[in-house]
Amino acid sequence: MTDKSYSEKRKAFEEKLKAAKTTGMKFTTVSGEKIEPFYGPDDIENINYLSEIGFPGEYPYTRGVHTNGYRGRIWTMRQFAGFGTPEDTNQRFHYLLNHGQTGLSVAFDLPTLMGWDADSPLSEGEVGICGVAISSLKDMEVLFDKIPLGKVSTSMTINSPAAMIFAYYLAVAEKQGVAFKDLRGTLQNDILKEYIAQKEYIYPPRPSMRIITDMIEYCTNEVPQWNPVSVSGYHIREAGSTAVQELAYTLADGFAYIEACIERGMDVDSFAPRISYFFNSHLDFFEEIAKFRAARKIFAKRMKEKYGAKNPRSWWLRFHTQTAGCTLTAQQPENNIVRTAFQALAGVLGGTQSLHTNSMDETLALPSEKAVKIALRTQQLIAYETGVINTVDPLGGSYFVEALTEKMEKGANEIFDQIDSMGGVIPAIETGYFQKEIADAAYRYQREVEKKEKFIVGVNEFVEENNKVEIPILTISPEVEIAQKKRLAEIKQSRNNEMVEECKNEIKQAGENGNNLMPVFVKAARNYVTLGEMVGELKEVFGTYEEIAVF
């Protein structure tokens, strides 16, 4: 509580503030939120400590889901990797594991993300370029060669064809003799954010939701340690949203998956602890920390109060964080090392459970080995040299951070009300609501940069003319596409094509009759049905999606 003497002194201080000179810069967050020059006790006097902040490891988990934070376990260092052939990426995985990485994270190429095989005309020129090319079980076998799936945790960034790619992973585990119950990892598998931001969709939203609900149900019963969905705000932020939009849209998507599973008849406590989240850690240091803290609190309250979850683990928001790719610059790329370090530190101070740090060269090409190692070392430096892991939520109690956290929560709840008024996430997607809001936010920030109200070092301020890039750039050989097409042709010649046709028919039938699709995908994977073939069968049932124009 504040007393009279404090109030008088604050008024006097604020008079001094009015008279103080400023640089004339725009004192707002990256998201455009006004920041006051000073925060004090009265800015948080209406926040009840026990009900709104609490202790670490206790409801509402504002200060973290673990009682002793990183003193018990340091976050998983999970660098995203994937390029070229499965052999290329397998080699990179072994390199990362040998340099201290503690989990694998797979990036797939554009054809795989869109459900096209390497030999599709649509794949020409894109095979292996932005990630690893996977067209069949054979590719997945090579990708995880000599990597024991029962001992590593694997994250896979795949959405529209996630169910088919997961089926390949399960089939590889079977071949390694690993029981499904022993597999640990995460599929991104967040189709709603594809319609909102990333645009790598195949089917319309409603049948896509059915596939994801099938996967959550299947994993709950068969692969209990696996996270079947990682609800992703990362791409929403990369598309230009504000921090509060990223927070609200991500949680709204997650709640939509939870509601779909409840409607399926599943007990919320049977699946909710295995749904994880994925956030961006952007440039505005304190705004990001407040976002992570608010996210935990909002999630815990909703899970307990609205969905009636009784298991405290269902109240925990568990999330992975990646530093902001959209903030990296091609100009003066070494500056990206510093940007990434600050963003990673914000993720750690916000209490992330898992972290990927971007490499300095990612605006120019896929990261080189040297750049990847620097990015990994950045995390290790934060963990082992800065001392930030010594105490839980070290910024908890900061007048500024607590006020910002409360403001973030309030803003997200207002957005939830808007989405509810439209009938939920899918109707809001179908009307173009999310797309327009993000576009407006991105335009505002771009105008601020153009008017030099916001600075980007090396881009609109501290510019160096004729700056030469002197860092090694990874290039992908055209031989990758040739090799992948050759392997695919060999698979199609050697497999049992009668079984292939049987599996394709079963996929189509399951799509039509409403049976869970995962068992038929796993059977198809075992029989070397290709990704494009599986995806194609469901296109005949569900059709494909075309976005409405919102401008």
XYZ file of C-alpha atoms in Angstrom:
551
model
C 0.000 0.000 0.000
C 1.122 3.544 -0.621
C 1.039 6.202 2.081
C 0.458 9.953 2.006
C 4.134 10.861 2.083
C 4.767 8.604 -0.922
C 1.875 10.200 -2.843
C 3.184 13.677 -2.172
C 6.704 12.712 -3.186
C 5.476 11.028 -6.340
C 3.576 14.156 -7.372
C 6.683 16.219 -6.816
C 8.749 13.726 -8.788
C 6.282 13.808 -11.673
C 6.601 17.589 -11.825
C 10.354 17.118 -12.223
C 9.692 14.587 -14.961
C 7.634 17.093 -16.905
C 10.511 19.541 -16.823
C 13.200 16.988 -17.720
C 14.568 16.965 -21.253
C 14.193 13.834 -23.391
C 15.922 12.550 -26.508
C 12.678 12.926 -28.445
C 12.535 9.214 -29.231
C 9.214 7.382 -29.260
C 8.931 5.630 -25.897
C 6.676 2.748 -26.817
C 7.185 -0.994 -27.002
C 7.815 -2.717 -30.327
C 4.071 -3.465 -30.235
C 3.232 0.237 -29.972
C 2.232 0.218 -26.302
C 2.985 3.431 -24.411
C 5.540 3.037 -21.609
C 5.524 5.422 -18.666
C 8.841 6.996 -17.620
C 8.480 5.627 -14.089
C 6.639 2.838 -12.258
C 6.122 2.679 -8.511
C 4.134 0.895 -5.791
C 0.825 2.503 -6.737
C 1.083 1.022 -10.247
C 0.657 -2.448 -8.757
C -1.305 -1.710 -5.580
C -4.449 -3.375 -6.985
C -2.613 -6.594 -7.776
C -3.188 -9.230 -5.099
C 0.092 -11.073 -4.674
C -1.308 -14.466 -3.706
C -4.110 -14.674 -6.282
C -2.439 -12.903 -9.235
C 1.297 -13.533 -8.819
C 1.831 -16.240 -6.216
C 4.865 -18.373 -5.535
C 6.834 -20.308 -8.147
C 5.286 -23.687 -8.812
C 1.945 -22.605 -7.361
C -1.313 -21.495 -8.999
C -1.668 -19.295 -11.066
C 1.980 -19.988 -12.052
C 2.774 -16.407 -13.023
C 6.247 -16.996 -11.612
C 6.754 -20.367 -13.268
C 5.430 -23.917 -13.139
C 8.414 -25.334 -11.222
C 9.050 -24.577 -7.559
C 12.789 -24.051 -7.941
C 12.925 -22.933 -11.586
C 16.151 -23.734 -13.393
C 17.857 -24.852 -10.190
C 16.073 -28.182 -10.725
C 16.549 -28.452 -14.471
C 17.893 -26.090 -17.112
C 15.718 -25.548 -20.162
C 16.126 -27.915 -23.129
C 18.507 -26.469 -25.709
C 16.791 -27.494 -28.911
C 18.286 -26.038 -32.098
C 16.074 -26.282 -35.190
C 17.886 -28.193 -37.964
C 17.069 -29.560 -41.378
C 18.356 -29.140 -44.918
C 19.070 -31.092 -48.061
C 18.816 -34.852 -47.988
C 17.984 -36.898 -44.889
C 21.676 -37.891 -44.847
C 22.713 -34.210 -44.640
C 20.385 -33.501 -41.727
C 21.295 -36.721 -39.924
C 24.909 -35.564 -39.998
C 23.912 -32.147 -38.568
C 21.914 -33.868 -35.790
C 24.948 -35.886 -34.740
C 27.061 -32.687 -34.819
C 24.613 -30.838 -32.553
C 24.275 -33.719 -30.093
C 28.061 -33.985 -29.919
C 28.297 -30.253 -29.060
C 25.936 -30.387 -26.099
C 22.449 -29.987 -27.590
C 19.879 -31.755 -25.426
C 17.009 -32.346 -27.889
C 16.415 -32.587 -31.632
C 14.210 -30.271 -33.688
C 13.414 -31.047 -37.330
C 12.882 -28.449 -40.058
C 11.209 -29.773 -43.216
C 11.415 -28.406 -46.752
C 8.480 -26.650 -48.416
C 7.289 -29.656 -50.441
C 7.076 -31.750 -47.265
C 5.273 -28.951 -45.420
C 2.711 -28.791 -48.233
C 2.302 -32.569 -48.554
C 4.037 -32.875 -51.949
C 6.464 -35.670 -52.812
C 9.929 -34.802 -54.111
C 8.933 -35.939 -57.611
C 5.862 -33.679 -57.796
C 6.055 -30.886 -60.419
C 5.120 -28.472 -57.620
C 8.302 -29.465 -55.728
C 10.692 -28.530 -58.506
C 13.488 -26.272 -57.273
C 12.379 -26.503 -53.618
C 13.513 -29.986 -52.551
C 15.764 -29.747 -49.475
C 16.085 -25.964 -49.739
C 14.483 -24.705 -46.504
C 14.572 -27.969 -44.570
C 14.959 -31.707 -44.975
C 13.029 -33.532 -47.708
C 10.791 -36.379 -46.474
C 8.619 -38.245 -48.978
C 8.437 -41.739 -47.497
C 9.345 -43.965 -44.557
C 12.744 -44.598 -46.184
C 13.653 -40.911 -45.822
C 12.667 -40.973 -42.141
C 14.751 -44.114 -41.568
C 17.812 -42.334 -42.946
C 17.063 -39.108 -41.039
C 17.205 -40.892 -37.671
C 19.939 -43.404 -38.511
C 21.957 -44.283 -35.371
C 19.818 -41.898 -33.265
C 18.045 -43.917 -30.537
C 14.475 -42.630 -30.514
C 13.859 -44.080 -27.056
C 16.559 -41.824 -25.588
C 16.173 -38.487 -27.386
C 13.329 -35.996 -27.393
C 12.368 -34.925 -30.917
C 10.419 -31.867 -32.014
C 9.029 -31.734 -35.547
C 7.850 -28.494 -37.110
C 5.154 -29.786 -39.417
C 1.487 -28.861 -39.611
C -0.876 -29.811 -42.447
C 0.685 -33.257 -43.070
C 1.810 -33.710 -39.444
C -0.233 -36.886 -38.951
C 1.472 -38.600 -41.899
C 4.980 -37.485 -40.875
C 4.306 -38.668 -37.319
C 3.225 -42.037 -38.721
C 6.648 -42.334 -40.380
C 8.333 -41.494 -37.068
C 6.301 -44.169 -35.267
C 7.199 -46.700 -37.940
C 10.924 -45.910 -37.502
C 10.541 -46.372 -33.740
C 8.991 -49.799 -34.381
C 11.937 -50.734 -36.579
C 14.312 -49.656 -33.784
C 12.367 -51.790 -31.308
C 11.230 -48.761 -29.279
C 7.759 -48.952 -27.708
C 5.426 -46.056 -28.502
C 4.965 -45.438 -24.769
C 8.687 -44.606 -24.480
C 8.753 -41.958 -27.223
C 9.163 -38.333 -26.140
C 8.790 -35.293 -28.296
C 6.483 -32.741 -29.861
C 4.689 -32.163 -33.134
C 3.878 -28.578 -33.960
C 0.662 -29.725 -35.663
C -1.039 -26.345 -35.123
C -3.207 -25.961 -38.185
C -5.210 -22.968 -36.916
C -2.181 -20.694 -36.959
C -1.556 -21.730 -40.571
C -4.810 -20.063 -41.612
C -3.992 -17.078 -39.381
C -0.360 -16.487 -40.294
C 1.898 -19.023 -42.017
C -0.466 -20.140 -44.835
C 0.855 -23.697 -45.242
C -2.573 -25.301 -45.177
C -4.042 -28.072 -47.314
C -7.589 -28.890 -46.171
C -10.327 -26.524 -44.919
C -10.292 -25.662 -41.180
C -13.045 -27.993 -39.979
C -11.715 -31.296 -41.402
C -8.222 -30.190 -40.354
C -9.489 -29.854 -36.786
C -10.897 -33.381 -37.051
C -7.436 -34.748 -38.023
C -5.777 -33.004 -35.072
C -8.421 -34.242 -32.648
C -7.783 -37.768 -33.989
C -4.076 -37.307 -33.291
C -4.572 -36.008 -29.761
C -6.893 -38.932 -29.007
C -4.447 -41.445 -30.521
C -1.440 -40.060 -28.634
C -3.364 -39.983 -25.357
C -4.044 -43.708 -25.748
C -0.920 -44.980 -27.564
C 1.980 -42.483 -27.228
C 1.371 -41.014 -23.763
C 4.655 -39.072 -23.378
C 4.286 -37.330 -26.734
C 3.006 -33.754 -27.123
C 0.665 -34.051 -30.138
C 0.256 -30.278 -30.590
C 2.561 -27.343 -29.948
C 0.257 -24.348 -30.264
C 2.362 -21.808 -32.062
C 2.344 -18.071 -31.589
C 5.778 -17.856 -33.165
C 4.538 -17.543 -36.734
C 1.742 -15.190 -35.717
C 4.403 -12.827 -34.376
C 6.639 -13.337 -37.399
C 3.701 -12.263 -39.585
C 3.701 -8.888 -37.813
C 1.383 -9.181 -34.815
C 1.863 -7.329 -31.566
C 2.911 -9.142 -28.389
C -0.610 -9.130 -26.974
C -2.041 -10.403 -30.267
C 0.502 -13.233 -30.295
C -0.436 -14.072 -26.712
C -4.200 -13.976 -27.246
C -4.368 -15.637 -30.662
C -2.062 -18.458 -29.540
C -4.031 -19.223 -26.398
C -7.330 -18.922 -28.298
C -6.092 -21.549 -30.762
C -5.040 -23.798 -27.891
C -8.412 -23.438 -26.209
C -10.096 -24.336 -29.531
C -8.184 -27.648 -29.639
C -9.064 -28.325 -26.009
C -12.759 -27.654 -26.670
C -12.712 -29.935 -29.747
C -11.305 -32.799 -27.652
C -13.866 -32.222 -24.897
C -16.613 -32.318 -27.554
C -15.112 -35.629 -28.757
C -15.862 -36.942 -25.246
C -12.325 -36.911 -23.878
C -11.620 -36.072 -20.236
C -9.723 -32.768 -20.180
C -7.165 -34.092 -17.684
C -6.372 -37.048 -19.959
C -4.915 -34.882 -22.743
C -4.391 -31.274 -21.595
C -1.017 -31.911 -19.877
C 0.407 -33.040 -23.240
C -0.522 -29.942 -25.245
C 2.425 -27.547 -25.299
C 2.920 -24.025 -26.630
C 5.504 -22.208 -28.730
C 6.203 -18.490 -28.452
C 8.372 -15.914 -30.158
C 10.887 -13.958 -28.102
C 11.023 -10.594 -29.833
C 13.100 -7.451 -29.366
C 11.294 -5.594 -26.604
C 12.927 -7.203 -23.583
C 10.447 -6.415 -20.814
C 7.344 -6.757 -22.995
C 8.383 -10.306 -23.859
C 9.005 -11.276 -20.230
C 5.604 -9.870 -19.262
C 3.998 -11.815 -22.136
C 5.379 -15.143 -20.915
C 4.325 -14.472 -17.319
C 0.814 -13.378 -18.370
C 0.461 -16.444 -20.599
C 0.969 -18.822 -17.682
C -1.535 -16.976 -15.523
C -4.255 -16.736 -18.210
C -3.850 -20.397 -19.125
C -4.002 -21.665 -15.543
C -7.138 -19.655 -14.769
C -8.947 -20.765 -17.925
C -8.060 -24.442 -17.514
C -9.193 -24.520 -13.901
C -12.192 -22.213 -13.998
C -13.688 -22.743 -17.494
C -12.709 -26.286 -18.459
C -12.817 -27.754 -14.968
C -9.404 -29.400 -15.127
C -8.553 -30.943 -11.765
C -4.991 -32.128 -12.356
C -2.559 -29.258 -11.620
C -0.470 -30.388 -14.604
C -3.421 -29.452 -16.810
C -3.062 -25.911 -15.465
C 0.603 -25.682 -16.436
C 1.460 -23.741 -19.556
C 4.560 -25.497 -20.872
C 6.231 -23.721 -23.757
C 9.153 -23.666 -26.168
C 10.608 -20.336 -27.247
C 12.443 -19.286 -30.380
C 14.182 -15.981 -30.878
C 12.605 -13.720 -33.489
C 13.642 -14.548 -37.034
C 11.879 -11.455 -38.363
C 14.229 -9.192 -36.377
C 17.367 -10.575 -38.017
C 18.948 -8.350 -40.648
C 20.918 -9.112 -43.785
C 22.800 -5.873 -43.128
C 25.631 -6.268 -40.599
C 24.616 -9.893 -39.879
C 27.015 -10.234 -36.943
C 24.653 -7.887 -35.053
C 22.176 -10.774 -35.104
C 24.304 -12.631 -32.548
C 23.667 -9.809 -30.071
C 19.965 -9.505 -30.909
C 19.539 -13.227 -30.420
C 21.334 -13.178 -27.056
C 18.994 -10.528 -25.639
C 15.917 -12.309 -26.987
C 17.112 -15.619 -25.541
C 17.710 -13.972 -22.170
C 14.138 -12.620 -22.212
C 12.869 -16.153 -22.875
C 14.874 -17.498 -19.940
C 13.783 -14.705 -17.591
C 10.220 -15.425 -18.738
C 10.611 -19.071 -17.690
C 10.700 -21.023 -20.969
C 11.112 -24.825 -20.767
C 12.859 -25.135 -24.140
C 14.743 -22.700 -26.351
C 16.012 -22.299 -29.913
C 18.410 -19.467 -30.678
C 18.545 -18.249 -34.280
C 21.827 -18.135 -36.165
C 23.341 -14.906 -37.452
C 23.113 -15.933 -41.116
C 19.468 -17.024 -41.303
C 18.317 -14.011 -43.328
C 20.773 -15.050 -46.022
C 20.470 -18.838 -46.084
C 20.058 -21.882 -43.883
C 22.568 -21.620 -41.035
C 26.135 -22.805 -41.438
C 27.726 -25.104 -38.851
C 29.761 -22.256 -37.348
C 26.701 -20.010 -36.990
C 24.705 -22.848 -35.416
C 27.456 -23.483 -32.885
C 27.573 -19.782 -31.903
C 23.774 -19.846 -31.447
C 24.013 -22.917 -29.200
C 26.917 -21.406 -27.241
C 24.732 -18.320 -26.655
C 22.302 -20.471 -24.677
C 25.116 -22.173 -22.795
C 26.607 -18.791 -21.839
C 23.253 -17.636 -20.459
C 22.811 -20.876 -18.518
C 26.273 -21.227 -17.060
C 27.863 -17.766 -16.879
C 25.255 -15.061 -16.212
C 23.790 -16.228 -12.895
C 20.190 -15.733 -14.059
C 19.333 -19.358 -13.205
C 20.218 -18.932 -9.530
C 16.806 -17.625 -8.464
C 13.281 -18.183 -9.779
C 11.601 -15.368 -11.733
C 14.224 -12.753 -10.794
C 12.126 -9.880 -12.190
C 9.028 -10.844 -10.202
C 7.980 -7.933 -8.013
C 9.382 -5.311 -10.376
C 6.852 -2.491 -10.473
C 7.306 -2.213 -14.241
C 7.192 -5.957 -15.024
C 4.174 -6.649 -12.795
C 2.256 -3.671 -14.242
C 3.129 -4.792 -17.762
C 2.106 -8.391 -17.007
C -1.290 -7.245 -15.745
C -1.762 -5.014 -18.793
C -0.897 -7.931 -21.074
C -3.461 -10.159 -19.357
C -6.170 -7.507 -19.634
C -5.446 -6.929 -23.328
C -5.566 -10.664 -24.102
C -8.901 -11.073 -22.318
C -10.355 -8.240 -24.404
C -9.260 -10.055 -27.569
C -10.804 -13.321 -26.321
C -14.114 -11.443 -25.995
C -13.836 -10.243 -29.605
C -13.157 -13.780 -30.868
C -16.053 -15.187 -28.824
C -18.376 -12.551 -30.257
C -17.596 -13.903 -33.742
C -18.434 -17.463 -32.727
C -14.927 -18.713 -32.029
C -11.581 -19.160 -33.770
C -12.739 -20.918 -36.957
C -15.524 -18.410 -37.792
C -13.012 -15.606 -37.083
C -10.547 -17.223 -39.525
C -13.261 -17.594 -42.151
C -14.109 -13.880 -41.937
C -10.436 -12.821 -42.138
C -10.401 -11.215 -38.679
C -6.955 -12.431 -37.597
C -5.346 -11.741 -40.928
C -6.543 -8.135 -41.028
C -5.562 -7.381 -37.418
C -2.041 -8.721 -37.958
C -1.654 -6.823 -41.236
C -2.678 -3.578 -39.515
C -0.123 -4.139 -36.725
C 2.656 -4.947 -39.194
C 1.853 -1.818 -41.223
C 1.991 0.401 -38.127
C 5.445 -0.891 -37.162
C 6.778 -0.575 -40.714
C 5.625 3.049 -40.831
C 7.424 3.725 -37.539
C 10.633 2.286 -38.991
C 10.274 4.276 -42.202
C 9.697 7.505 -40.245
C 12.644 6.591 -37.967
C 10.440 6.579 -34.887
C 11.888 3.111 -34.289
C 15.496 2.242 -35.035
C 16.905 -0.947 -36.516
C 20.657 -0.843 -36.132
C 22.372 -1.191 -39.493
C 19.106 -0.753 -41.419
C 17.704 2.725 -40.778
C 20.374 3.977 -38.358
C 24.141 3.344 -38.012
C 24.106 2.232 -41.633
C 27.331 1.166 -43.360
C 27.415 1.665 -47.118
C 28.800 -1.136 -49.294
C 28.892 -3.500 -46.319
C 30.298 -6.857 -47.442
C 29.049 -10.067 -45.850
C 32.074 -12.018 -44.660
C 30.392 -15.031 -43.083
C 30.176 -18.474 -44.725
C 26.855 -19.178 -46.470
C 25.346 -22.647 -46.715
C 24.192 -23.561 -50.210
C 22.026 -26.513 -51.234
C 23.167 -28.403 -54.320
C 20.710 -29.258 -57.134
C 21.988 -32.818 -56.637
C 19.736 -33.030 -53.546
C 16.588 -32.999 -55.665
C 18.037 -35.554 -58.079
C 19.002 -37.882 -55.200
C 15.587 -37.604 -53.554
C 13.732 -38.315 -56.794
C 15.957 -41.343 -57.384
C 15.304 -42.751 -53.904
C 11.558 -42.222 -54.330
C 11.567 -43.999 -57.692
C 13.409 -46.961 -56.127
C 10.874 -47.156 -53.268
C 7.957 -47.168 -55.709
C 9.594 -50.013 -57.652
C 10.461 -52.187 -54.633
C 7.372 -51.843 -52.388
C 4.301 -54.095 -52.365
C 1.958 -52.082 -54.539
C -1.082 -54.213 -53.680
C -0.628 -53.233 -50.027
C -0.107 -49.627 -51.091
C -3.485 -49.571 -52.845
C -5.148 -51.250 -49.865
C -3.711 -48.627 -47.496
C -4.758 -45.748 -49.743
C -8.323 -47.079 -49.847
C -8.352 -47.418 -46.048
C -7.230 -43.784 -45.664
C -10.047 -42.599 -47.909
C -12.603 -44.754 -46.082
C -11.488 -43.483 -42.654
C -11.743 -39.921 -43.935
C -15.319 -40.596 -45.011
C -16.592 -42.702 -42.102
C -15.080 -40.678 -39.256
C -12.825 -43.420 -37.826
C -9.557 -42.294 -36.244
C -7.081 -41.702 -39.075
C -3.852 -42.401 -37.179
C -3.926 -46.239 -37.265
C -4.424 -46.226 -41.037
C -1.619 -43.679 -41.488
C 0.747 -45.878 -39.446
C -0.160 -48.917 -41.539
C 0.389 -46.905 -44.714
C 3.759 -45.681 -43.438
C 4.911 -49.246 -42.752
C 4.051 -50.113 -46.348
C 5.976 -47.156 -47.820
C 2.960 -45.207 -49.012
C 4.367 -41.792 -49.846
C 3.434 -38.533 -48.189
C 1.875 -37.169 -51.368
C -0.204 -40.310 -51.811
C -1.617 -40.132 -48.272
C -2.350 -36.417 -48.556
C -3.963 -36.934 -51.957
C -6.461 -39.499 -50.676
C -7.816 -37.023 -48.122
C -7.936 -34.190 -50.661
C -10.570 -36.261 -52.461
C -12.601 -36.433 -49.238
C -12.022 -33.008 -47.661
C -11.124 -30.798 -50.616
C -8.569 -28.008 -50.353
C -8.761 -24.564 -48.745
C -8.622 -21.161 -50.390
C -8.366 -18.084 -48.203
C -10.789 -15.227 -48.642
C -9.366 -11.809 -49.536
C -9.523 -9.331 -46.640
C -8.210 -6.187 -48.345
